[in-house]
Tab-separated table of N, CA, C and O in Angstrom:
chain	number	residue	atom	x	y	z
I	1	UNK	N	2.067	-10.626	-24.597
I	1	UNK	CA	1.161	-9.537	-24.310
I	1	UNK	C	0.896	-9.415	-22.815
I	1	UNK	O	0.904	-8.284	-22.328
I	2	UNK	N	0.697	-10.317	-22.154
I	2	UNK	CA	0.510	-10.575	-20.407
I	2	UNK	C	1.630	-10.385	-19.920
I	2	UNK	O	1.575	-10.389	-18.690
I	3	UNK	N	2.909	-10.171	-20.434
I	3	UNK	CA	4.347	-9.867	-19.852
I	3	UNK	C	4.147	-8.157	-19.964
I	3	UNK	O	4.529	-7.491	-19.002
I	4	UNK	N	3.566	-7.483	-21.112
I	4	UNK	CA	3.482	-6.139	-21.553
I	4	UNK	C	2.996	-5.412	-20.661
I	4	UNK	O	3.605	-4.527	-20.060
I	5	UNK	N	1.211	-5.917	-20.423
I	5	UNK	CA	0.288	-5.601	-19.707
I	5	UNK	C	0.258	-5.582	-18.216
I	5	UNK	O	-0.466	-5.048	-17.375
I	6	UNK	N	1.765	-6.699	-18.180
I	6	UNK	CA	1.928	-6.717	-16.419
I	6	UNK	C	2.768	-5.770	-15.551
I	6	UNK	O	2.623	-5.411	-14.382
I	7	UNK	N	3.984	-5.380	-16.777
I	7	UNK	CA	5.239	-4.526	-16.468
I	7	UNK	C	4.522	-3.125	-16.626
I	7	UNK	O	4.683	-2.281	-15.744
I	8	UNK	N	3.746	-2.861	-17.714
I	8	UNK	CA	2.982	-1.456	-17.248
I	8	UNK	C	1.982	-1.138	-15.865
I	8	UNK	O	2.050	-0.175	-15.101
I	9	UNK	N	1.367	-1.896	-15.847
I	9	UNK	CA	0.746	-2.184	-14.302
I	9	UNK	C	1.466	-2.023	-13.292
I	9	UNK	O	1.130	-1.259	-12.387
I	10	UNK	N	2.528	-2.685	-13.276
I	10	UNK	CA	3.898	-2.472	-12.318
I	10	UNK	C	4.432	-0.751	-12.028
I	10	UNK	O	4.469	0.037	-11.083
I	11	UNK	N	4.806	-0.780	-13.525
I	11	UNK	CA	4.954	0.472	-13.546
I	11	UNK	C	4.368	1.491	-12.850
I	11	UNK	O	4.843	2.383	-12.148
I	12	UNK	N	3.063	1.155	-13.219
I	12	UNK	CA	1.920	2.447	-12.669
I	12	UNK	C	1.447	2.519	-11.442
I	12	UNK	O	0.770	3.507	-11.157
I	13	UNK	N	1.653	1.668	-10.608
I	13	UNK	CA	1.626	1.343	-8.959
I	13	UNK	C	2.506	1.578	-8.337
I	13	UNK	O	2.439	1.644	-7.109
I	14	UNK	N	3.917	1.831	-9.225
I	14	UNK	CA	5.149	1.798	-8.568
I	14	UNK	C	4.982	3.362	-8.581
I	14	UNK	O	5.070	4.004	-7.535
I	15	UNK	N	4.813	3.774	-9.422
I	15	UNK	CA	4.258	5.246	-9.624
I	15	UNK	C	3.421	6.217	-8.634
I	15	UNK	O	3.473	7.386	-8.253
I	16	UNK	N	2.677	5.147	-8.449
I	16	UNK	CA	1.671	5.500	-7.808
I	16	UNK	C	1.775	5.528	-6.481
I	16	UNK	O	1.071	6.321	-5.855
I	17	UNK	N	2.590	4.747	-5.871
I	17	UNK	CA	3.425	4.338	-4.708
I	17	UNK	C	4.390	5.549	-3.983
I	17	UNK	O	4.289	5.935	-2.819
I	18	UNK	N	5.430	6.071	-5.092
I	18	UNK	CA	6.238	7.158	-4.741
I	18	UNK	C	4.975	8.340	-4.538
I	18	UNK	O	4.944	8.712	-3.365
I	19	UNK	N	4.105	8.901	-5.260
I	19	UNK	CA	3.187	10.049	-4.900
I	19	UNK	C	2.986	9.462	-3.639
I	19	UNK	O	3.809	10.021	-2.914
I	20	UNK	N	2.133	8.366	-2.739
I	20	UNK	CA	2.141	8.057	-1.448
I	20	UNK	C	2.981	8.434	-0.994
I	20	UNK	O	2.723	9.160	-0.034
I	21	UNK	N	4.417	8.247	-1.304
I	21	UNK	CA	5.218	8.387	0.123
I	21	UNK	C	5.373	9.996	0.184
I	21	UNK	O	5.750	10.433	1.271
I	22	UNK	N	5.148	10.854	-0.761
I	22	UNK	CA	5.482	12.383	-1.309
I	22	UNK	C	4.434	12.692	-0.295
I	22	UNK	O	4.523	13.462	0.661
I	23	UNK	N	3.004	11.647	-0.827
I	23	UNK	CA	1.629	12.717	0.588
I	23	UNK	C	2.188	12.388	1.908
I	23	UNK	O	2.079	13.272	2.759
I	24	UNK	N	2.930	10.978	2.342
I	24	UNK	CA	2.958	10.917	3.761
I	24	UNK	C	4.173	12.277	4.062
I	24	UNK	O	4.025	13.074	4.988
I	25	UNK	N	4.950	12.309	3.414
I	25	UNK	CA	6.034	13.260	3.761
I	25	UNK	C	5.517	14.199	4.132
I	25	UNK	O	5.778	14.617	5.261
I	26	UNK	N	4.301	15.072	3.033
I	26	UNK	CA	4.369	16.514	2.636
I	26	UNK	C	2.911	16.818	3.426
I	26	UNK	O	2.430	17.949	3.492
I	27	UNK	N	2.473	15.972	3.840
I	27	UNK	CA	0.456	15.831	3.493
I	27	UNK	C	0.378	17.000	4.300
I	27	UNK	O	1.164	16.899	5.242
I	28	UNK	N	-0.195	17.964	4.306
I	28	UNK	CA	-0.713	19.134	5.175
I	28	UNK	C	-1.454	18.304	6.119
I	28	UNK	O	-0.631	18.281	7.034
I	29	UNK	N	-2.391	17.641	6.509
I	29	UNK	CA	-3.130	17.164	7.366
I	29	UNK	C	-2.857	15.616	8.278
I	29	UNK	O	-2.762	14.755	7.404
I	30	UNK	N	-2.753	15.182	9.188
I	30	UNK	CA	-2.753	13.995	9.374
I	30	UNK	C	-3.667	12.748	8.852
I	30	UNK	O	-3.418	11.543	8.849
I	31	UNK	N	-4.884	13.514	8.384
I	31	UNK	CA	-5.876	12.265	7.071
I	31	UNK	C	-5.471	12.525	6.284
I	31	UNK	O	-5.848	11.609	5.554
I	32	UNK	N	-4.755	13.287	5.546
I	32	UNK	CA	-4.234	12.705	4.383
I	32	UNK	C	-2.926	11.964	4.689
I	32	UNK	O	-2.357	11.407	3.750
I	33	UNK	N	-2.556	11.925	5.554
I	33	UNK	CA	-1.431	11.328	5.644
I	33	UNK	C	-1.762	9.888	5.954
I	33	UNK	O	-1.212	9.004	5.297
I	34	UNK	N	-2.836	9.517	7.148
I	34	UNK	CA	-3.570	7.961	7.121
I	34	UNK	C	-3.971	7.743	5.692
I	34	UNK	O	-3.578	6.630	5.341
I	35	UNK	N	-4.720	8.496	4.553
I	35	UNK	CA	-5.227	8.121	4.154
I	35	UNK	C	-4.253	7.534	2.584
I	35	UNK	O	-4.449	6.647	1.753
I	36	UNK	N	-3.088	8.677	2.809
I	36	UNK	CA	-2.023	7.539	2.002
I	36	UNK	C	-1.143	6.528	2.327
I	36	UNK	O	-0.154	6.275	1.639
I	37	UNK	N	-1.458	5.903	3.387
I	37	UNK	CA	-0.536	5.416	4.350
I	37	UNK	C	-1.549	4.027	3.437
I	37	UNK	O	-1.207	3.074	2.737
I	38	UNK	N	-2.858	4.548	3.899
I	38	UNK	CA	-3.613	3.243	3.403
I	38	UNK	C	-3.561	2.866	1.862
I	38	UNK	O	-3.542	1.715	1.424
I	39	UNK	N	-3.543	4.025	1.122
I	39	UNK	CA	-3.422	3.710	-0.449
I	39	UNK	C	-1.980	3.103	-0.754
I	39	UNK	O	-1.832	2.642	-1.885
I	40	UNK	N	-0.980	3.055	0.059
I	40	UNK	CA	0.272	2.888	0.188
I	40	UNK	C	-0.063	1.029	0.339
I	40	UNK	O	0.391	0.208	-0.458
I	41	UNK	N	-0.728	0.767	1.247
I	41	UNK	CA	-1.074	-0.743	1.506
I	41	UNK	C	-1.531	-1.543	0.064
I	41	UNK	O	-1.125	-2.386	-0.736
I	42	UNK	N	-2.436	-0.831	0.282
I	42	UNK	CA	-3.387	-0.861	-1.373
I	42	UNK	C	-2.357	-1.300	-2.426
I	42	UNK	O	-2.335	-2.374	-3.028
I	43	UNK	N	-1.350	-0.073	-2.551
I	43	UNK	CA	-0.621	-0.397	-3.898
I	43	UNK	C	0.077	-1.506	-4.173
I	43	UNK	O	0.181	-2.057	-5.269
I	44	UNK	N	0.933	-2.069	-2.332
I	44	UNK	CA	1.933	-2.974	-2.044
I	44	UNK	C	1.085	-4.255	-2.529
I	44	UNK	O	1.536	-5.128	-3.271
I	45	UNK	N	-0.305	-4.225	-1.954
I	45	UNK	CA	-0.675	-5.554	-2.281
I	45	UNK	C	-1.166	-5.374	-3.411
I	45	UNK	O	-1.891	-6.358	-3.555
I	46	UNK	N	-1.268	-4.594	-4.553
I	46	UNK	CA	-0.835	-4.580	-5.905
I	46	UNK	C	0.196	-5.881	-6.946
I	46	UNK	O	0.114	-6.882	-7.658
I	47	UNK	N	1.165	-4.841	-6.297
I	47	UNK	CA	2.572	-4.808	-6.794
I	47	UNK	C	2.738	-6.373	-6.416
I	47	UNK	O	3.137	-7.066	-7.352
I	48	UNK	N	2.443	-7.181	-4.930
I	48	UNK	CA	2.862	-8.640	-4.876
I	48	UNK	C	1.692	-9.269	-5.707
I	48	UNK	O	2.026	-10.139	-6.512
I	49	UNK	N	0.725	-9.033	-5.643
I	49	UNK	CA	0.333	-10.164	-6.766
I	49	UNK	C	0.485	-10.310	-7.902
I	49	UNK	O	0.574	-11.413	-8.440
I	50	UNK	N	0.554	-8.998	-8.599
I	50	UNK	CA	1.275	-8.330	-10.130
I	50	UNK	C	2.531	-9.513	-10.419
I	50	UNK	O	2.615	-10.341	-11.326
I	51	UNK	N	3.606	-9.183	-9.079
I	51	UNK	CA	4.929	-10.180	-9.222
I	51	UNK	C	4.824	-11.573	-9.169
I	51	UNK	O	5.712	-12.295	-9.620
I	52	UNK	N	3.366	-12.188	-8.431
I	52	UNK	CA	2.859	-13.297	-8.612
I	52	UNK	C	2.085	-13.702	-9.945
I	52	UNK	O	1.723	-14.870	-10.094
I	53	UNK	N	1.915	-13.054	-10.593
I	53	UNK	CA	1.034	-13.427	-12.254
I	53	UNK	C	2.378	-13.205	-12.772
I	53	UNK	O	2.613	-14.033	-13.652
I	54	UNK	N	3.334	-12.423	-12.572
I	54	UNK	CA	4.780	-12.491	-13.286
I	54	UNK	C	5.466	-13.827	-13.166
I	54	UNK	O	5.538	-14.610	-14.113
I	55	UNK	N	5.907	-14.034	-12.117
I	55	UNK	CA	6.285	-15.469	-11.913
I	55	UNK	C	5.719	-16.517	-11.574
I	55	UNK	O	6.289	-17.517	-11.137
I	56	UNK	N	4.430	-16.364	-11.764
I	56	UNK	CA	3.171	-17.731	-11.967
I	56	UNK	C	3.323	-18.573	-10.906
I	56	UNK	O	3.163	-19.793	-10.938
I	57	UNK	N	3.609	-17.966	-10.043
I	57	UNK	CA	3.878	-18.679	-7.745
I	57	UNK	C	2.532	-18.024	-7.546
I	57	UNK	O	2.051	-17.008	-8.049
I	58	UNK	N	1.974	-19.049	-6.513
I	58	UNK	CA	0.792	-18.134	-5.663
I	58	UNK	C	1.647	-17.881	-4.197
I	58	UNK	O	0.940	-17.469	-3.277
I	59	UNK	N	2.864	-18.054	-3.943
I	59	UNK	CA	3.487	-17.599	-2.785
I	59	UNK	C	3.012	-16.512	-2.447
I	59	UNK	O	2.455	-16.332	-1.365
I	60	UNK	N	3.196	-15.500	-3.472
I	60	UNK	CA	3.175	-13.901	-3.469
I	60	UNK	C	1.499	-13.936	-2.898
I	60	UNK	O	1.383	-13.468	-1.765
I	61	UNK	N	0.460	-14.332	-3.416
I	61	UNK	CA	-0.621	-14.241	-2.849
I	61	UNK	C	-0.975	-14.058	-1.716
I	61	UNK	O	-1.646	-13.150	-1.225
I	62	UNK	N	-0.368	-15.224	-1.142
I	62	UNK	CA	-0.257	-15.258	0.823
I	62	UNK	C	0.449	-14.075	1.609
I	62	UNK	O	0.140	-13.518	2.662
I	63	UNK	N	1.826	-13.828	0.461
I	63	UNK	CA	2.137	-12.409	0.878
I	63	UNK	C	1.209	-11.380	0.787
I	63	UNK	O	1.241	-10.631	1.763
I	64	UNK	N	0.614	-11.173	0.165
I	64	UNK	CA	-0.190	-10.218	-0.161
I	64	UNK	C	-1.193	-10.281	0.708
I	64	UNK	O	-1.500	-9.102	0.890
I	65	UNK	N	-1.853	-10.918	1.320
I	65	UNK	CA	-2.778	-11.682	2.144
I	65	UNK	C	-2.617	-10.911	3.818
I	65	UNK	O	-3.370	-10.327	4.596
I	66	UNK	N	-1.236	-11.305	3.783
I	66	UNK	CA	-0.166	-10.810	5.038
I	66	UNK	C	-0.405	-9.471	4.900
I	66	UNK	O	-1.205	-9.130	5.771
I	67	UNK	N	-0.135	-8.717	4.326
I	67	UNK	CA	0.605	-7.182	3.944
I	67	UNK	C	-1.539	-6.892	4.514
I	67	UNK	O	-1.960	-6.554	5.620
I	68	UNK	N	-2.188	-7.144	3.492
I	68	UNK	CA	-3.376	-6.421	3.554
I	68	UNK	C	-3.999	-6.811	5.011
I	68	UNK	O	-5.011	-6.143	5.224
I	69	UNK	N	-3.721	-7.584	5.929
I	69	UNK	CA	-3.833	-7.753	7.467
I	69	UNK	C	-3.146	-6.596	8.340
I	69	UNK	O	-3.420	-5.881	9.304
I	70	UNK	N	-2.204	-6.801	7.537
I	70	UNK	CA	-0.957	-5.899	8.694
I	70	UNK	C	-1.356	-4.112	8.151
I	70	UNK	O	-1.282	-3.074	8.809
I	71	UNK	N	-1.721	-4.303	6.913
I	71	UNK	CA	-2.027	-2.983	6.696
I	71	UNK	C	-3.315	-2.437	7.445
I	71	UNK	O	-3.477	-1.339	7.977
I	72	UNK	N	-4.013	-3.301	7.357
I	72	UNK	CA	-5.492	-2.792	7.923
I	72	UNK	C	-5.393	-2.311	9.449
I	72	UNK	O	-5.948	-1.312	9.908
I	73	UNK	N	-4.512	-3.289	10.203
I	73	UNK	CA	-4.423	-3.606	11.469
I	73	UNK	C	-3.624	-2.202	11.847
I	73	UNK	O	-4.081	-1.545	12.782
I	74	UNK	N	-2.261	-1.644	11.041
I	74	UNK	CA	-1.403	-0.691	11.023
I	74	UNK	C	-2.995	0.635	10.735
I	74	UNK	O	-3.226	1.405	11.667
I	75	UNK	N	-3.811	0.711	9.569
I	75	UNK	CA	-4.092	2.062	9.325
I	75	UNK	C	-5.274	2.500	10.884
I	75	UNK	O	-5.139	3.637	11.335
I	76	UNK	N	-5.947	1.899	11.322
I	76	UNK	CA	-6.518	1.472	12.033
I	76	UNK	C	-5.909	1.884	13.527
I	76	UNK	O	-6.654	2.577	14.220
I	77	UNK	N	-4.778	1.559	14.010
I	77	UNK	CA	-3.915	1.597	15.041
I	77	UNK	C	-3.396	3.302	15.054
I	77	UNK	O	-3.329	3.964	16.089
I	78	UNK	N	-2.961	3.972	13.282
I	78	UNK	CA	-2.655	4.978	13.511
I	78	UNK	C	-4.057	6.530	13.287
I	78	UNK	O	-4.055	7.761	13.266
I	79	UNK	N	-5.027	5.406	13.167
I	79	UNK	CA	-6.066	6.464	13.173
I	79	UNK	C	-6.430	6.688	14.599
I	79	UNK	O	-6.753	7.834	14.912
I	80	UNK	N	-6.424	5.710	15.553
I	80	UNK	CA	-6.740	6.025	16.699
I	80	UNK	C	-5.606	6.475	17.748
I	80	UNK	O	-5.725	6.861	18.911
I	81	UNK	N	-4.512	6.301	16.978
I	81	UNK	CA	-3.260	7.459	18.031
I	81	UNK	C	-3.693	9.230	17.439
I	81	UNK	O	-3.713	10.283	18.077
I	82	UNK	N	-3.983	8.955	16.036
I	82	UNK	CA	-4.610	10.319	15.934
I	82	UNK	C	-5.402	11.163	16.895
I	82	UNK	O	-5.058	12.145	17.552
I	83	UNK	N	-6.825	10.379	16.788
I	83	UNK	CA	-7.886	11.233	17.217
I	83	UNK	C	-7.560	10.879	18.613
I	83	UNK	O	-7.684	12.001	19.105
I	84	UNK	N	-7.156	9.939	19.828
I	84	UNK	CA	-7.082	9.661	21.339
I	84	UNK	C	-6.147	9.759	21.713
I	84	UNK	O	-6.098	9.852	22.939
I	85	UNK	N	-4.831	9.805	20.957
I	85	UNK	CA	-3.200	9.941	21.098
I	85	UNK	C	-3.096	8.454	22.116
I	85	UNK	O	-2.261	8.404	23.019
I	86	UNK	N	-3.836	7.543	21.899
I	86	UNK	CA	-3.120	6.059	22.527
I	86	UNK	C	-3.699	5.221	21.560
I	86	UNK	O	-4.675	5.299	20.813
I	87	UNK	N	-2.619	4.210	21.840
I	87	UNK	CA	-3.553	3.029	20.447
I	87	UNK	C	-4.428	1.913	21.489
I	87	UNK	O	-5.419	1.293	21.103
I	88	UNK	N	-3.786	1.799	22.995
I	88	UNK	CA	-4.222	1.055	23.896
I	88	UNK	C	-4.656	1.144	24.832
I	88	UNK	O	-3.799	1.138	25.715
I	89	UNK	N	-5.918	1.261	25.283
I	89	UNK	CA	-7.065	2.285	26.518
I	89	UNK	C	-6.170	1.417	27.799
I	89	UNK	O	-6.433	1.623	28.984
């Protein structure tokens, strides 16, 4: 049942993942485009811990750990090339 419950989960992030990359492509606005950039982070560190309760490693954790640093650090960096057009005064 936890193999069932995990591959649909998968599923639905992976899902959920391609609409992200459709808003970064298509997004009429540049916040929506940060703002799927960030749900995009969101999903990734999903999807690695999902693959970590799949294969019962907490490796994936630390990955995940990683990703949600680098994501924060990334959405953050491209919000302020937005609104100042530099990331570094």
């Amino acid at each position: 049942m936890l193999t069932f419950a995990t591959l649909f989960a998968v599923f639905c992030f992976a899902f959920g993942l391609l609409f992200n990359l459709w808003r970064i492509a298509r997004g009429p606005s540049n916040a929506d485009r940060i703002l799927a950039l960030d749900t995009m982070v969101i999903n990734v560190i999903a999807l690695l811990v999902l693959y970590g309760i799949y294969e019962s490693t907490a490796v994936y954790y630390e990955a995940s750990m990683l990703v949600a640093m680098v994501g924060f650090v990334s959405t953050v960096a491209y919000c302020r090339f937005v609104l100042r057009g530099d990331i570094i005064e």
